[in-house]
């Protein structure tokens, strides 16, 4: 992921939250989610990643071959549990 991906990933992330957590999270909270709010968090994340490049934190984006639009993403990094079964964990 690069800084230029932030607008697409923010829109996708917002849509994923609204679809996934409907009925589990208060609807007013979901309605308040916006791509702009998500973009602010992603900008911070990208900046933080630049400072932690050696820590093994990775974000990978999946793109449609037909439209070149982002259709998914995954974040991984060092396992956060001290007794984790593997050194790396899928974060999202």
Coordinates of N, CA and C in Angstrom, one line a residue:
X1 N 0.8 -1.2 0.0 CA 0.0 0.0 0.0 C 0.9 1.2 0.0
X2 N 0.5 2.2 -0.8 CA 1.2 3.5 -0.8 C 0.2 4.6 -0.5
X3 N 0.7 5.8 -0.2 CA -0.2 6.9 0.2 C -1.3 7.1 -0.9
X4 N -1.0 6.9 -2.1 CA -2.0 7.1 -3.2 C -3.2 6.2 -3.1
X5 N -3.1 5.1 -2.3 CA -4.2 4.1 -2.2 C -5.2 4.5 -1.1
X6 N -4.9 5.6 -0.4 CA -5.7 5.9 0.8 C -7.1 6.2 0.5
X7 N -7.4 6.9 -0.5 CA -8.8 7.2 -0.8 C -9.6 6.0 -1.1
X8 N -9.0 5.1 -1.9 CA -9.7 3.8 -2.3 C -9.9 2.9 -1.1
X9 N -8.8 2.8 -0.3 CA -8.9 1.9 0.9 C -9.9 2.4 1.9
X10 N -9.9 3.8 2.0 CA -10.8 4.4 3.0 C -12.3 4.1 2.6
X11 N -12.6 4.3 1.4 CA -14.0 4.0 0.9 C -14.3 2.5 1.1
X12 N -13.4 1.7 0.7 CA -13.6 0.2 0.9 C -13.8 -0.1 2.4
X13 N -12.9 0.4 3.2 CA -12.9 0.1 4.6 C -14.3 0.5 5.3
X14 N -14.7 1.7 4.9 CA -16.0 2.2 5.4 C -17.1 1.3 5.0
X15 N -17.2 0.9 3.7 CA -18.2 0.0 3.2 C -18.2 -1.3 3.9
X16 N -17.0 -1.9 4.1 CA -16.9 -3.2 4.7 C -17.4 -3.1 6.2
X17 N -17.1 -2.1 6.9 CA -17.6 -1.9 8.3 C -19.1 -1.9 8.3
X18 N -19.7 -1.1 7.4 CA -21.1 -0.9 7.4 C -21.8 -2.2 7.0
X19 N -21.3 -3.0 6.1 CA -21.9 -4.3 5.7 C -21.7 -5.3 6.8
X20 N -20.5 -5.4 7.3 CA -20.1 -6.5 8.2 C -20.7 -6.3 9.6
X21 N -20.8 -5.1 10.1 CA -21.2 -4.9 11.5 C -22.7 -4.4 11.7
X22 N -23.4 -4.4 10.6 CA -24.8 -4.0 10.7 C -25.5 -5.0 11.6
X23 N -26.3 -4.5 12.6 CA -26.9 -5.4 13.5 C -26.1 -5.8 14.7
X24 N -24.8 -5.5 14.6 CA -23.9 -5.9 15.8 C -23.4 -4.6 16.4
X25 N -23.3 -3.5 15.7 CA -22.8 -2.2 16.2 C -24.0 -1.3 16.0
X26 N -24.1 -0.4 17.0 CA -25.2 0.6 16.9 C -25.3 1.3 15.5
X27 N -26.5 1.3 14.9 CA -26.6 1.8 13.6 C -26.2 3.3 13.5
X28 N -26.4 4.1 14.5 CA -26.0 5.5 14.5 C -24.5 5.6 14.4
X29 N -23.8 4.6 15.0 CA -22.3 4.6 14.9 C -21.9 4.3 13.5
X30 N -22.5 3.3 12.9 CA -22.2 2.9 11.5 C -22.5 4.0 10.5
X31 N -23.7 4.7 10.8 CA -24.1 5.8 9.9 C -23.1 6.9 9.9
X32 N -22.4 7.1 11.1 CA -21.5 8.2 11.3 C -20.1 7.9 10.6
X33 N -19.9 6.7 10.2 CA -18.6 6.4 9.5 C -18.5 7.0 8.2
X34 N -17.4 7.6 7.9 CA -17.3 8.2 6.5 C -15.9 7.9 6.0
X35 N -15.8 7.9 4.7 CA -14.4 7.6 4.1 C -13.4 8.7 4.5
X36 N -13.9 9.9 4.7 CA -12.9 11.0 5.1 C -12.4 10.7 6.5
X37 N -13.2 10.2 7.4 CA -12.7 9.9 8.8 C -11.8 8.7 8.7
X38 N -12.1 7.7 7.9 CA -11.2 6.6 7.7 C -9.9 7.0 7.0
X39 N -10.0 7.9 6.1 CA -8.7 8.4 5.4 C -7.8 9.0 6.4
X40 N -8.3 9.7 7.3 CA -7.4 10.3 8.4 C -6.7 9.3 9.2
X41 N -7.4 8.2 9.5 CA -6.7 7.1 10.3 C -5.7 6.4 9.4
X42 N -6.1 6.2 8.1 CA -5.2 5.5 7.2 C -3.9 6.3 7.0
X43 N -4.1 7.6 6.9 CA -2.9 8.5 6.7 C -1.9 8.3 7.8
X44 N -2.5 8.2 9.0 CA -1.6 8.1 10.2 C -1.0 6.7 10.2
X45 N -1.8 5.7 9.8 CA -1.2 4.3 9.7 C -0.1 4.2 8.7
X46 N -0.3 4.8 7.5 CA 0.8 4.8 6.5 C 2.0 5.5 7.1
X47 N 1.9 6.6 7.7 CA 3.0 7.3 8.3 C 3.7 6.5 9.4
X48 N 2.9 5.8 10.2 CA 3.4 5.0 11.3 C 4.2 3.8 10.7
X49 N 3.7 3.2 9.6 CA 4.4 2.1 8.9 C 5.7 2.5 8.4
X50 N 5.8 3.7 7.9 CA 7.1 4.2 7.4 C 8.2 4.2 8.5
X51 N 7.8 4.5 9.7 CA 8.7 4.5 10.8 C 9.0 3.1 11.4
X52 N 8.2 2.1 11.0 CA 8.3 0.7 11.5 C 8.6 -0.3 10.4
X53 N 9.2 0.1 9.3 CA 9.4 -0.7 8.2 C 10.1 -2.0 8.6
X54 N 11.0 -2.0 9.5 CA 11.7 -3.2 9.9 C 11.0 -4.2 10.8
X55 N 9.8 -3.8 11.2 CA 9.0 -4.6 12.2 C 8.2 -5.7 11.6
X56 N 8.1 -5.7 10.2 CA 7.4 -6.8 9.6 C 5.9 -6.5 9.4
X57 N 5.5 -5.2 9.5 CA 4.1 -4.8 9.3 C 3.9 -4.7 7.8
X58 N 2.8 -5.3 7.3 CA 2.5 -5.3 5.9 C 1.0 -5.0 5.7
X59 N 0.7 -4.3 4.7 CA -0.7 -4.1 4.2 C -0.6 -4.4 2.7
X60 N -1.5 -5.4 2.3 CA -1.6 -5.8 0.9 C -3.0 -5.5 0.4
X61 N -3.0 -5.0 -0.8 CA -4.3 -4.6 -1.4 C -4.6 -5.5 -2.6
X62 N -5.8 -5.9 -2.8 CA -6.3 -6.7 -3.9 C -7.0 -5.8 -4.9
X63 N -6.7 -5.9 -6.1 CA -7.3 -5.1 -7.2 C -8.0 -5.9 -8.2
X64 N -9.1 -5.5 -8.7 CA -9.8 -6.1 -9.7 C -9.0 -6.0 -11.0
X65 N -8.9 -7.2 -11.7 CA -8.2 -7.2 -13.0 C -9.0 -6.4 -14.1
X66 N -10.3 -6.4 -13.9 CA -11.1 -5.8 -14.9 C -11.2 -4.3 -14.8
X67 N -11.4 -3.8 -13.6 CA -11.6 -2.4 -13.3 C -10.4 -1.6 -12.7
X68 N -9.4 -2.4 -12.2 CA -8.3 -1.8 -11.5 C -8.7 -1.1 -10.2
X69 N -9.9 -1.4 -9.7 CA -10.3 -0.8 -8.5 C -10.0 -1.8 -7.3
X70 N -9.7 -1.2 -6.2 CA -9.4 -2.0 -5.0 C -10.6 -2.7 -4.5
X71 N -10.5 -4.0 -4.3 CA -11.6 -4.8 -3.9 C -11.4 -5.5 -2.5
X72 N -10.2 -5.3 -2.0 CA -9.9 -5.9 -0.6 C -8.6 -5.5 -0.2
X73 N -8.3 -5.8 1.1 CA -7.0 -5.6 1.7 C -6.8 -6.5 2.9
X74 N -5.6 -6.7 3.3 CA -5.2 -7.4 4.5 C -4.0 -6.8 5.1
X75 N -4.1 -6.8 6.4 CA -2.9 -6.2 7.2 C -2.4 -7.3 8.1
X76 N -1.1 -7.4 8.2 CA -0.4 -8.4 9.0 C 0.8 -7.8 9.7
X77 N 1.2 -8.5 10.7 CA 2.4 -8.0 11.4 C 2.8 -9.0 12.5
X78 N 3.7 -8.6 13.4 CA 4.1 -9.4 14.5 C 2.9 -9.8 15.4
X79 N 2.9 -11.1 15.8 CA 1.9 -11.6 16.7 C 1.9 -10.7 17.9
X80 N 0.7 -10.4 18.4 CA 0.6 -9.5 19.6 C 0.4 -10.3 20.9
X81 N 0.2 -11.6 20.8 CA 0.1 -12.4 22.0 C 1.5 -13.0 22.3
X82 N 1.9 -13.0 23.6 CA 3.2 -13.5 23.9 C 3.3 -15.0 23.7
X83 N 2.2 -15.7 23.7 CA 2.2 -17.2 23.5 C 1.6 -17.6 22.1
X84 N 1.6 -16.7 21.2 CA 1.0 -17.0 19.9 C 1.7 -18.2 19.2
X85 N 0.9 -18.9 18.4 CA 1.4 -20.1 17.8 C 2.3 -19.9 16.6
X86 N 2.3 -18.6 16.1 CA 3.2 -18.2 15.0 C 3.7 -16.8 15.3
X87 N 4.8 -16.5 14.7 CA 5.4 -15.1 14.9 C 4.6 -14.0 14.2
X88 N 3.8 -14.3 13.2 CA 3.1 -13.3 12.5 C 1.6 -13.6 12.6
X89 N 0.8 -12.5 12.6 CA -0.6 -12.7 12.7 C -1.3 -11.8 11.7
X90 N -2.5 -12.3 11.2 CA -3.3 -11.5 10.3 C -4.1 -10.5 11.2
X91 N -4.0 -9.2 10.9 CA -4.7 -8.2 11.8 C -6.1 -7.9 11.2
X92 N -6.2 -7.8 9.9 CA -7.5 -7.6 9.3 C -7.5 -8.0 7.9

